[in-house]
PDB file of C-alpha atoms and ligand atoms in Angstrom:
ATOM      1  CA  UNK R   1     -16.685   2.196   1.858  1.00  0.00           C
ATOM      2  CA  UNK R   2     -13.268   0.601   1.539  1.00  0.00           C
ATOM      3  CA  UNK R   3     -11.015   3.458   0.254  1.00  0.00           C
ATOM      4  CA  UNK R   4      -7.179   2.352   0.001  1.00  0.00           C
ATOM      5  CA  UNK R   5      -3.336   4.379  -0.967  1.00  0.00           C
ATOM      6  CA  UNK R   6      -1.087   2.756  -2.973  1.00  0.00           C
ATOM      7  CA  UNK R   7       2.033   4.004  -4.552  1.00  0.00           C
ATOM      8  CA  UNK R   8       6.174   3.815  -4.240  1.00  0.00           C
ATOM      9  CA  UNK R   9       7.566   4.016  -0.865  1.00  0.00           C
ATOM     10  CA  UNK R  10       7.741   8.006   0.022  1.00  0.00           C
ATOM     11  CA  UNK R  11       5.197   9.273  -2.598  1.00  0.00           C
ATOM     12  CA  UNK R  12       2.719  10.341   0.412  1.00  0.00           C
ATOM     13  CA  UNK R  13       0.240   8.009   1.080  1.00  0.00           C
ATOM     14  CA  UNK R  14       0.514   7.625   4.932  1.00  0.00           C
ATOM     15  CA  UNK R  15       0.040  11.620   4.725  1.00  0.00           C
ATOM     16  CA  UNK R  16      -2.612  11.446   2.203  1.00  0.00           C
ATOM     17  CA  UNK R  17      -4.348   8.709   3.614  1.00  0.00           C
ATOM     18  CA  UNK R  18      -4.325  10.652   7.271  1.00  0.00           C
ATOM     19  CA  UNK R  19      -5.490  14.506   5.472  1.00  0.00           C
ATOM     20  CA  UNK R  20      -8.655  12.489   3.912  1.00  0.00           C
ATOM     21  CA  UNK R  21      -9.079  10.092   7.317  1.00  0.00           C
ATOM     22  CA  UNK R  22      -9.607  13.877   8.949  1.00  0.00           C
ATOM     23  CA  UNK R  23     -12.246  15.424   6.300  1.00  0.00           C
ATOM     24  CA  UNK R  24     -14.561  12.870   7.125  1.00  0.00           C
ATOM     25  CA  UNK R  25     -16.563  11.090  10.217  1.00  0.00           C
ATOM     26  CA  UNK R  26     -17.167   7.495  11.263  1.00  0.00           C
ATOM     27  CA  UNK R  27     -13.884   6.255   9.960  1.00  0.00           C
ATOM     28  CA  UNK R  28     -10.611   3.759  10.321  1.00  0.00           C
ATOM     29  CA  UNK R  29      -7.703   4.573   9.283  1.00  0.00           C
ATOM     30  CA  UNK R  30      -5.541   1.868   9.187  1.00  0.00           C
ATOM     31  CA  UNK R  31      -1.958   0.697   7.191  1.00  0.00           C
ATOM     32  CA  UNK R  32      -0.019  -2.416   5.865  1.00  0.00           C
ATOM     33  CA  UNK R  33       1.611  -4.259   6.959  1.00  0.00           C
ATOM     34  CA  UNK R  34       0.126  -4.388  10.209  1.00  0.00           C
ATOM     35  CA  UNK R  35      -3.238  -2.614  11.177  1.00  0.00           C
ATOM     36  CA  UNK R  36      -3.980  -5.140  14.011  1.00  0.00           C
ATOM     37  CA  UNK R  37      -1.601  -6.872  16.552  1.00  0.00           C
ATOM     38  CA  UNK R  38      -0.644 -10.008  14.867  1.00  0.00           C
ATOM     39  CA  UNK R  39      -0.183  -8.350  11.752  1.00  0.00           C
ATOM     40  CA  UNK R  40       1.977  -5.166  13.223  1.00  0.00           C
ATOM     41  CA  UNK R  41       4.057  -8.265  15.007  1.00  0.00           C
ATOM     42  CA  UNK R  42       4.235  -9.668  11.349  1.00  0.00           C
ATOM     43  CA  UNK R  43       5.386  -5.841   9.735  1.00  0.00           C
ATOM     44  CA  UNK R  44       8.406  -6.206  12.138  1.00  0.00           C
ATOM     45  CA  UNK R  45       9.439  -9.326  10.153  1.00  0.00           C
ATOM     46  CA  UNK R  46       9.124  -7.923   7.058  1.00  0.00           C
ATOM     47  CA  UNK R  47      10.308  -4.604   6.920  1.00  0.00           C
ATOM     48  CA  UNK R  48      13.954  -5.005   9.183  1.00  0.00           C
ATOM     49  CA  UNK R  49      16.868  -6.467   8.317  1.00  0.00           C
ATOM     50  CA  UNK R  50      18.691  -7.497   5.346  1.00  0.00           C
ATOM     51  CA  UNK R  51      16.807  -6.751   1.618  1.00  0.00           C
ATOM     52  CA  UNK R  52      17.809 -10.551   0.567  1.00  0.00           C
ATOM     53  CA  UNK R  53      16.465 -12.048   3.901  1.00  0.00           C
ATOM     54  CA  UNK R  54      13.056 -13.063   2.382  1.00  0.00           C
ATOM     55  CA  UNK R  55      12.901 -14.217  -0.923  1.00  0.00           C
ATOM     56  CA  UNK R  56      10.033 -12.689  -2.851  1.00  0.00           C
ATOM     57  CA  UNK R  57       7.825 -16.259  -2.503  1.00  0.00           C
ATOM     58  CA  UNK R  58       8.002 -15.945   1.674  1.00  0.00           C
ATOM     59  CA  UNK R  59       7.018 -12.689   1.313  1.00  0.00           C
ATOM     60  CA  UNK R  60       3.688 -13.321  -0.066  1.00  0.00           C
ATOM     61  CA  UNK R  61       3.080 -15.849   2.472  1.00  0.00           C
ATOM     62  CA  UNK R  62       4.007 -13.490   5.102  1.00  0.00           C
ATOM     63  CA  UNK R  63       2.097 -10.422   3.691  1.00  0.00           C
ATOM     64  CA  UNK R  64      -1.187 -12.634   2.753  1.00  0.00           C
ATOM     65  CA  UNK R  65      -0.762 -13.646   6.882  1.00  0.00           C
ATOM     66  CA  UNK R  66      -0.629 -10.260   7.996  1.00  0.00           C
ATOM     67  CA  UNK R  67      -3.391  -9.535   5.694  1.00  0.00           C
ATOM     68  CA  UNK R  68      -5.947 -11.881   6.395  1.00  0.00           C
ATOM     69  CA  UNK R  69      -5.658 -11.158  10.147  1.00  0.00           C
ATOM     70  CA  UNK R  70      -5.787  -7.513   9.641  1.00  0.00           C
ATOM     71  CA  UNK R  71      -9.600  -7.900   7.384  1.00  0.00           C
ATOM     72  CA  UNK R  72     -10.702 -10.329  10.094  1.00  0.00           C
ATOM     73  CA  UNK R  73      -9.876  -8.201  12.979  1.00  0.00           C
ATOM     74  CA  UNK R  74      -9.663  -4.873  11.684  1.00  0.00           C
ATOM     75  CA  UNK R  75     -11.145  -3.871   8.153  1.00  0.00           C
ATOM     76  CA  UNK R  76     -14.407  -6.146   8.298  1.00  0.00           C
ATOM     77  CA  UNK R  77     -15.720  -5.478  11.781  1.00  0.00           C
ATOM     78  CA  UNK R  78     -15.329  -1.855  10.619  1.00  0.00           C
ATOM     79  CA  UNK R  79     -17.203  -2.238   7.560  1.00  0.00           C
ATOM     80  CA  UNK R  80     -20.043  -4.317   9.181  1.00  0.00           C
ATOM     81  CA  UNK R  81     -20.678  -1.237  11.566  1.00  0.00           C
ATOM     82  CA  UNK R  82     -20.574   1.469   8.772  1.00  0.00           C
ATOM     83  CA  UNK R  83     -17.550   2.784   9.130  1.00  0.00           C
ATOM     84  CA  UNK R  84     -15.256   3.719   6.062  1.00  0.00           C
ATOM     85  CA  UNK R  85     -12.109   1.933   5.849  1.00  0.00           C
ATOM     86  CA  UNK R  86      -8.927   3.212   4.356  1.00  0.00           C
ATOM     87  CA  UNK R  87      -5.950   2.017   4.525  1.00  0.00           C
ATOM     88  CA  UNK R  88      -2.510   3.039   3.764  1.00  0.00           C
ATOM     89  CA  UNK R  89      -1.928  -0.119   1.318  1.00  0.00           C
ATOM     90  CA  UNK R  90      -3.647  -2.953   0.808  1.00  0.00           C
ATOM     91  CA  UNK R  91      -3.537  -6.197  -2.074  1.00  0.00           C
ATOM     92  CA  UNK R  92      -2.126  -4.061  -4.842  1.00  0.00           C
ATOM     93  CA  UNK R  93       1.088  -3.713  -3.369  1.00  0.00           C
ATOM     94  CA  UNK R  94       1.870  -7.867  -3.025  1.00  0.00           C
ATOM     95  CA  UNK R  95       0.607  -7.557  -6.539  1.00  0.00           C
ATOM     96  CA  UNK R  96       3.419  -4.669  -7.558  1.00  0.00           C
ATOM     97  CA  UNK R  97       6.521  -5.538  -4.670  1.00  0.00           C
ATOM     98  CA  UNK R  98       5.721  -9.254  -4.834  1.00  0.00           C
ATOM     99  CA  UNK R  99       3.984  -9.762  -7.665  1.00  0.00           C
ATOM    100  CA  UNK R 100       6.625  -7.809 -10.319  1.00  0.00           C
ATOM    101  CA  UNK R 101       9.626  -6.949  -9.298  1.00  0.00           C
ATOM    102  CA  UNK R 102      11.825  -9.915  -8.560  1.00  0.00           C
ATOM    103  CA  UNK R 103      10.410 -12.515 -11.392  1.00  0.00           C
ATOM    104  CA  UNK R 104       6.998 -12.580 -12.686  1.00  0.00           C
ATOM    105  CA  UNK R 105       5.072 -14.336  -9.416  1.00  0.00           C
ATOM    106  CA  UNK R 106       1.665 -12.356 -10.286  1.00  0.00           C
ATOM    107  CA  UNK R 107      -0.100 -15.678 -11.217  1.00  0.00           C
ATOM    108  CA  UNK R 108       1.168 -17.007  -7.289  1.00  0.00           C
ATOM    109  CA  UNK R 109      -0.004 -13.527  -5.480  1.00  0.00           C
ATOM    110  CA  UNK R 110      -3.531 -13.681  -7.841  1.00  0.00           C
ATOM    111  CA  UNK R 111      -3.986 -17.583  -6.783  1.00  0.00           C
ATOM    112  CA  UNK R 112      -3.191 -16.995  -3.003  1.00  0.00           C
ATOM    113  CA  UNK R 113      -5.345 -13.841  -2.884  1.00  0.00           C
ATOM    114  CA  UNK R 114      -8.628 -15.536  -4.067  1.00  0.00           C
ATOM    115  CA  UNK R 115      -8.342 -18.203  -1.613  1.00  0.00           C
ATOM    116  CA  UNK R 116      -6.922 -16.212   1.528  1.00  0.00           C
ATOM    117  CA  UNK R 117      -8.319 -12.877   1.199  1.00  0.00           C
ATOM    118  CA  UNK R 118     -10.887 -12.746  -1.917  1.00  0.00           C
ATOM    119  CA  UNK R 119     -12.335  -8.386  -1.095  1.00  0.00           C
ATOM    120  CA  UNK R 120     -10.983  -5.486  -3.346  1.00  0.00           C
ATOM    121  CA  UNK R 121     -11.233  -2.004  -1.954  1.00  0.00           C
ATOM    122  CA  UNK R 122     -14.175   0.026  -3.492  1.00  0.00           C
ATOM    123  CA  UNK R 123     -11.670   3.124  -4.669  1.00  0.00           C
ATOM    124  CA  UNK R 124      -8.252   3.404  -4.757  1.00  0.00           C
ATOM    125  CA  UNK R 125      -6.060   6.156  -5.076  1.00  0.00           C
ATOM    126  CA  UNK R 126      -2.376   5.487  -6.717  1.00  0.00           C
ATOM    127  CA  UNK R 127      -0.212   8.304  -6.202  1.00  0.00           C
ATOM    128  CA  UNK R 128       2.354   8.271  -8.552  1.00  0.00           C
ATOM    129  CA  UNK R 129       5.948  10.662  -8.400  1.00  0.00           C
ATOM    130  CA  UNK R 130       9.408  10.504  -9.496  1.00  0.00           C
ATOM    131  CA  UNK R 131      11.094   7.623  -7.720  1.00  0.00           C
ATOM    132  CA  UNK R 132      14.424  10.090  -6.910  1.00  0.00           C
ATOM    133  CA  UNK R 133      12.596  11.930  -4.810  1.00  0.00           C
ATOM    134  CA  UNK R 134      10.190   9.464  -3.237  1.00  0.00           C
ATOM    135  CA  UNK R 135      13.367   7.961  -2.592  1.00  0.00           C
ATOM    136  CA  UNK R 136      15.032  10.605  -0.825  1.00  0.00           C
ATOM    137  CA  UNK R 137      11.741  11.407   1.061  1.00  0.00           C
ATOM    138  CA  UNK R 138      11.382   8.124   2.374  1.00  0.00           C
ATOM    139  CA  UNK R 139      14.846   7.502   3.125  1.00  0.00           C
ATOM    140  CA  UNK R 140      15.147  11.161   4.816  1.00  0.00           C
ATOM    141  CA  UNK R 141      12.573   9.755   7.443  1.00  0.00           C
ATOM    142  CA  UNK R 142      15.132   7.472   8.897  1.00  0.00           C
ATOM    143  CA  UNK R 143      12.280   5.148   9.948  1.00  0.00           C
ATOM    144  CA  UNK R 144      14.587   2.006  10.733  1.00  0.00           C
ATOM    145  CA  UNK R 145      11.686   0.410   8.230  1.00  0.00           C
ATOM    146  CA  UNK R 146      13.847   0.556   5.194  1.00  0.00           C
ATOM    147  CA  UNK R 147      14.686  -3.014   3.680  1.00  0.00           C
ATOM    148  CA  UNK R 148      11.958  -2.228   0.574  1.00  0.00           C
ATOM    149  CA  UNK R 149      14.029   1.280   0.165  1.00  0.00           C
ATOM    150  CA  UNK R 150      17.681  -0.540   0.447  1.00  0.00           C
ATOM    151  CA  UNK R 151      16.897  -2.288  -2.708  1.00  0.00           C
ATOM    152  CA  UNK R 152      17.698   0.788  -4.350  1.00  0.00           C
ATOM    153  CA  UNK R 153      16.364   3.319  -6.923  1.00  0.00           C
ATOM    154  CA  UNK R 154      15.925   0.969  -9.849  1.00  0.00           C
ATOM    155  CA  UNK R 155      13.271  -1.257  -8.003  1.00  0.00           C
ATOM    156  CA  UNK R 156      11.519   2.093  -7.293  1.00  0.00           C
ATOM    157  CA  UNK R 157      11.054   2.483 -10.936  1.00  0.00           C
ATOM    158  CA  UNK R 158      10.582  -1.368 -11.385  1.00  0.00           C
ATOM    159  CA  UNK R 159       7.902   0.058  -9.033  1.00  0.00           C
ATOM    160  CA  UNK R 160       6.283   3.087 -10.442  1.00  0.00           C
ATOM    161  CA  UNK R 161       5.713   1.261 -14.051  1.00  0.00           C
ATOM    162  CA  UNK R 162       3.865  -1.639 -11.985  1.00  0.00           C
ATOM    163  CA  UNK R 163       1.531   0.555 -10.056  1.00  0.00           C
ATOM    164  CA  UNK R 164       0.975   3.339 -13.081  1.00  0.00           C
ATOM    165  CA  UNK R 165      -0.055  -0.033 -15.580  1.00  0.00           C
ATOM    166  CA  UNK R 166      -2.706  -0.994 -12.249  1.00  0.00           C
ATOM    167  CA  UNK R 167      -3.897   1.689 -12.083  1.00  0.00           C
ATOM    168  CA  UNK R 168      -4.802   1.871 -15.662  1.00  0.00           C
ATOM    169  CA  UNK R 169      -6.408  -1.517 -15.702  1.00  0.00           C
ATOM    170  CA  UNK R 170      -8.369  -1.059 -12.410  1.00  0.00           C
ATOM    171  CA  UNK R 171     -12.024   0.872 -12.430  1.00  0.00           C
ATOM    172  CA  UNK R 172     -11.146   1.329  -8.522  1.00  0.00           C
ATOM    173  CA  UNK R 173      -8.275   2.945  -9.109  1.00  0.00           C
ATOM    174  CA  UNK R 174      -7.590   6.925  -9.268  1.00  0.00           C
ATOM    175  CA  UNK R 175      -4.567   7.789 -10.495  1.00  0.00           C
ATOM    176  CA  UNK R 176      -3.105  10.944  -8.697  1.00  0.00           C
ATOM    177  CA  UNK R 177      -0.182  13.647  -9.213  1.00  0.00           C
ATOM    178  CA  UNK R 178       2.165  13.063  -5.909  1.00  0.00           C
ATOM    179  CA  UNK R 179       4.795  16.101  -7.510  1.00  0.00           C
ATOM    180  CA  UNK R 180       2.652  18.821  -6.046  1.00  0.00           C
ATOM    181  CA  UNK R 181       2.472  20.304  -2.421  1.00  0.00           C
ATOM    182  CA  UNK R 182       0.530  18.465   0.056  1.00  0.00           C
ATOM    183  CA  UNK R 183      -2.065  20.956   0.324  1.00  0.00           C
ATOM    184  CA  UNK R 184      -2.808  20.293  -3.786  1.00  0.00           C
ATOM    185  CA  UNK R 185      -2.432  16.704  -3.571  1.00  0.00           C
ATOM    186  CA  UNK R 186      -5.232  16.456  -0.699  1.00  0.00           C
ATOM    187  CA  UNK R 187      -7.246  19.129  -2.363  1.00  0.00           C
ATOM    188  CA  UNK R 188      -7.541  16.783  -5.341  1.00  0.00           C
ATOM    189  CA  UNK R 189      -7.989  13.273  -3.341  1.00  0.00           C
ATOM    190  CA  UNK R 190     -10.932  14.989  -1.906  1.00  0.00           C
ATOM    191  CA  UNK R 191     -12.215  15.942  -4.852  1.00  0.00           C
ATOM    192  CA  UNK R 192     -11.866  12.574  -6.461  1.00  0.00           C
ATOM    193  CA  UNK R 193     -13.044  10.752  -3.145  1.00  0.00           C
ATOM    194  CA  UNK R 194     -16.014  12.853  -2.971  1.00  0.00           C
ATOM    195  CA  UNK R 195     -16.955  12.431  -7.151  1.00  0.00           C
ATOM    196  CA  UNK R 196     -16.890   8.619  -6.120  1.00  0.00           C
ATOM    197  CA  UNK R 197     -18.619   8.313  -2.841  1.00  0.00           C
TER     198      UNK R 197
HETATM  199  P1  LIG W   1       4.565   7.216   2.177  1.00  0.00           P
HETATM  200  O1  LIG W   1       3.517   6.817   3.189  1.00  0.00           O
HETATM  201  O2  LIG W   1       4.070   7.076   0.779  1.00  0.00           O
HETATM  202  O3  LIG W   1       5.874   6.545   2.379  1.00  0.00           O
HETATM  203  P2  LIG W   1       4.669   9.756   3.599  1.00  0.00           P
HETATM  204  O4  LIG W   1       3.301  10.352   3.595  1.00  0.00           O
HETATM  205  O5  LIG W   1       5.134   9.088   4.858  1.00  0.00           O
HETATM  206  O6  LIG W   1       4.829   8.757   2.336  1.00  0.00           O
HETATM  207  O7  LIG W   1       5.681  10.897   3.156  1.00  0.00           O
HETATM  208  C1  LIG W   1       7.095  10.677   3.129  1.00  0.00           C
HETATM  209  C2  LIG W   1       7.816  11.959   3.571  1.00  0.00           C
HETATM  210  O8  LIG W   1       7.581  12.987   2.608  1.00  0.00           O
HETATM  211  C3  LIG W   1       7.298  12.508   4.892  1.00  0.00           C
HETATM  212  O9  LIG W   1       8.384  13.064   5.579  1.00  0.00           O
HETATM  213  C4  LIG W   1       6.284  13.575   4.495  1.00  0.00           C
HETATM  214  O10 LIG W   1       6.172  14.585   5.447  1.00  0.00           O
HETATM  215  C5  LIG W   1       6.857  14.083   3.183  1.00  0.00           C
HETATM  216  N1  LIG W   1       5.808  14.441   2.188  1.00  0.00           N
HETATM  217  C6  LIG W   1       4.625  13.822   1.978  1.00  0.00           C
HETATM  218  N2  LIG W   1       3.939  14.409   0.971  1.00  0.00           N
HETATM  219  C7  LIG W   1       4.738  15.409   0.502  1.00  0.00           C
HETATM  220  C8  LIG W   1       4.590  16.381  -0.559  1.00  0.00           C
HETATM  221  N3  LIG W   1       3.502  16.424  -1.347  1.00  0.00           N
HETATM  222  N4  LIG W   1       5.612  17.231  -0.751  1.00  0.00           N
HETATM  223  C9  LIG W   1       6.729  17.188   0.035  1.00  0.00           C
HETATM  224  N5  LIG W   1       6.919  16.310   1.049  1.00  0.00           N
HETATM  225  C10 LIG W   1       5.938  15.426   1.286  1.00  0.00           C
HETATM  226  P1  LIG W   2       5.011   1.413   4.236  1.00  0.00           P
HETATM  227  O1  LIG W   2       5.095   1.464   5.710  1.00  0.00           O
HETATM  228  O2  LIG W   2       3.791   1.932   3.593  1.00  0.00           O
HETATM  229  O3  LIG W   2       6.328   2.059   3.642  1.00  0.00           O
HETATM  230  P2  LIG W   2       6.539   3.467   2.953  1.00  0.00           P
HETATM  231  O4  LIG W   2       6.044   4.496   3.918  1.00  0.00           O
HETATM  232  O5  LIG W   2       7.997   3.484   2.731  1.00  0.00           O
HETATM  233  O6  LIG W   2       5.765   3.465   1.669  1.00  0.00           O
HETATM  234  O7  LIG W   2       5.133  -0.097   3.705  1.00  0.00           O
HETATM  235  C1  LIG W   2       6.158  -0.875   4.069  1.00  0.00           C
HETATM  236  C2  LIG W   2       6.890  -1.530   2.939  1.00  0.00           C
HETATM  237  O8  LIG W   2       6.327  -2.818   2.663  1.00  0.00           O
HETATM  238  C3  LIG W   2       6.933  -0.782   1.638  1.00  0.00           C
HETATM  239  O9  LIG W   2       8.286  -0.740   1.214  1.00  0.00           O
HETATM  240  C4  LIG W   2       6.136  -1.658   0.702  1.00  0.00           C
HETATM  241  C5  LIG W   2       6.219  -3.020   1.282  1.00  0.00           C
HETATM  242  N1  LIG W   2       5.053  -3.880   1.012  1.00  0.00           N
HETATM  243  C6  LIG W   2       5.198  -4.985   0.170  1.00  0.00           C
HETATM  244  O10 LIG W   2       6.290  -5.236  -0.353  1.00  0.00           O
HETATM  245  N2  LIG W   2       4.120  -5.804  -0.054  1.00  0.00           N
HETATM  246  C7  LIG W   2       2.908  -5.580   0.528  1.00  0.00           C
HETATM  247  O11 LIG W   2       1.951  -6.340   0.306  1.00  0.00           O
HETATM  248  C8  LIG W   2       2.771  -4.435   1.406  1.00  0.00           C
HETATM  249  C9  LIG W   2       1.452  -4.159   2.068  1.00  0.00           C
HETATM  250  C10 LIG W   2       3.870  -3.611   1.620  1.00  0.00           C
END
């Protein structure tokens, strides 16, 4: 099973993602972008430096390239041998940062997907939370990955409305409450997980 986290930066995924990764055997946990050498050399690119030093367009290219190298090296070979796969982000979040936040370049993201990457995960969970405090949280971690975060708090909730209007259109998707402690937010994304697996 492909199991994914999407969501604002600092909602909890990369904590979420790890609490479920331990409940269960056989698996790789993974994240984007990166989850395999060329693509972590590729993160580097992306997420340093000045917020206008990509335009939204190079992005995608650079995102889909990290991508593609991470399911051939990482996330299929996993698969094949039975492992579950989740990953702390995946496609949905070139469809929300790239996709609808700087223009509308959704139809570009969809038309690059299908021909570079073509698999959707089989569940995802979308944690959704206040962008303030996401904000805060993220920023708080003084991670020296911040360029997404410099944009500022209005992208955030440029953000939030793109991944809570996914989530409703996607069958894969779970939508979850990030505003709780992290003890009730895992509680319920193993409850979900295990209603769907
Ligand atoms: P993301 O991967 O979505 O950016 P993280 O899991 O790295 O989020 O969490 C961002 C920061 O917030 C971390 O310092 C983490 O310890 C903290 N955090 C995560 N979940 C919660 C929560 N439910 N309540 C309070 N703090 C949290
Ligand atoms: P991540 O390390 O998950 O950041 P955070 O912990 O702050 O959520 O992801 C890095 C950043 O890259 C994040 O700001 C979102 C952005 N991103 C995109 O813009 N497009 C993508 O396709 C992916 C995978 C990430």
């Amino acid at each position: 099973m492909f199991v994914t986290f999407e969501g604002i930066d600092g909602s909890g995924k990369s904590t979420q993602a790890r609490l479920l990764a331990e409940r269960l055997d056989d698996v790789v946990l993974t994240r984007e972008p990166g989850g395999s050498p060329g693509a972590e050399e590729i993160r580097k690119l992306l997420l340093t430096g000045d917020p206008d030093r990509w335009t939204a367009e190079t992005e995608i290219l650079l995102f889909t390239a990290a991508r593609r190298d991470h399911l051939e090296r990482t996330i299929l070979p996993a698969l094949t041998a039975g492992k579950t796969v989740i990953s702390d982000r995946f496609a949905d979040s070139t469809r929300v940062y790239q996709g609808a936040t700087r223009g509308n370049l959704r139809e570009i993201v969809d038309q690059l997907h299908k021909l570079m990457i073509g698999r959707e995960p089989d569940l995802t969970f979308v944690i959704d939370m206040d962008p303030e405090t996401a904000l805060n949280r993220g920023l708080a971690r003084e991670s020296g990955e911040d360029r997404f975060e410099d944009f500022g708090l209005g992208f955030q909730e440029t953000l939030r409305h793109g991944f809570l209007s996914l989530a409703h259109s996607e069958d894969r998707c779970v939508l979850i409450d990030g505003n709780r402690d992290v003890a009730a937010v895992a509680a319920d994304v193993a409850a979900r997980f295990a209603a769907r697996s």
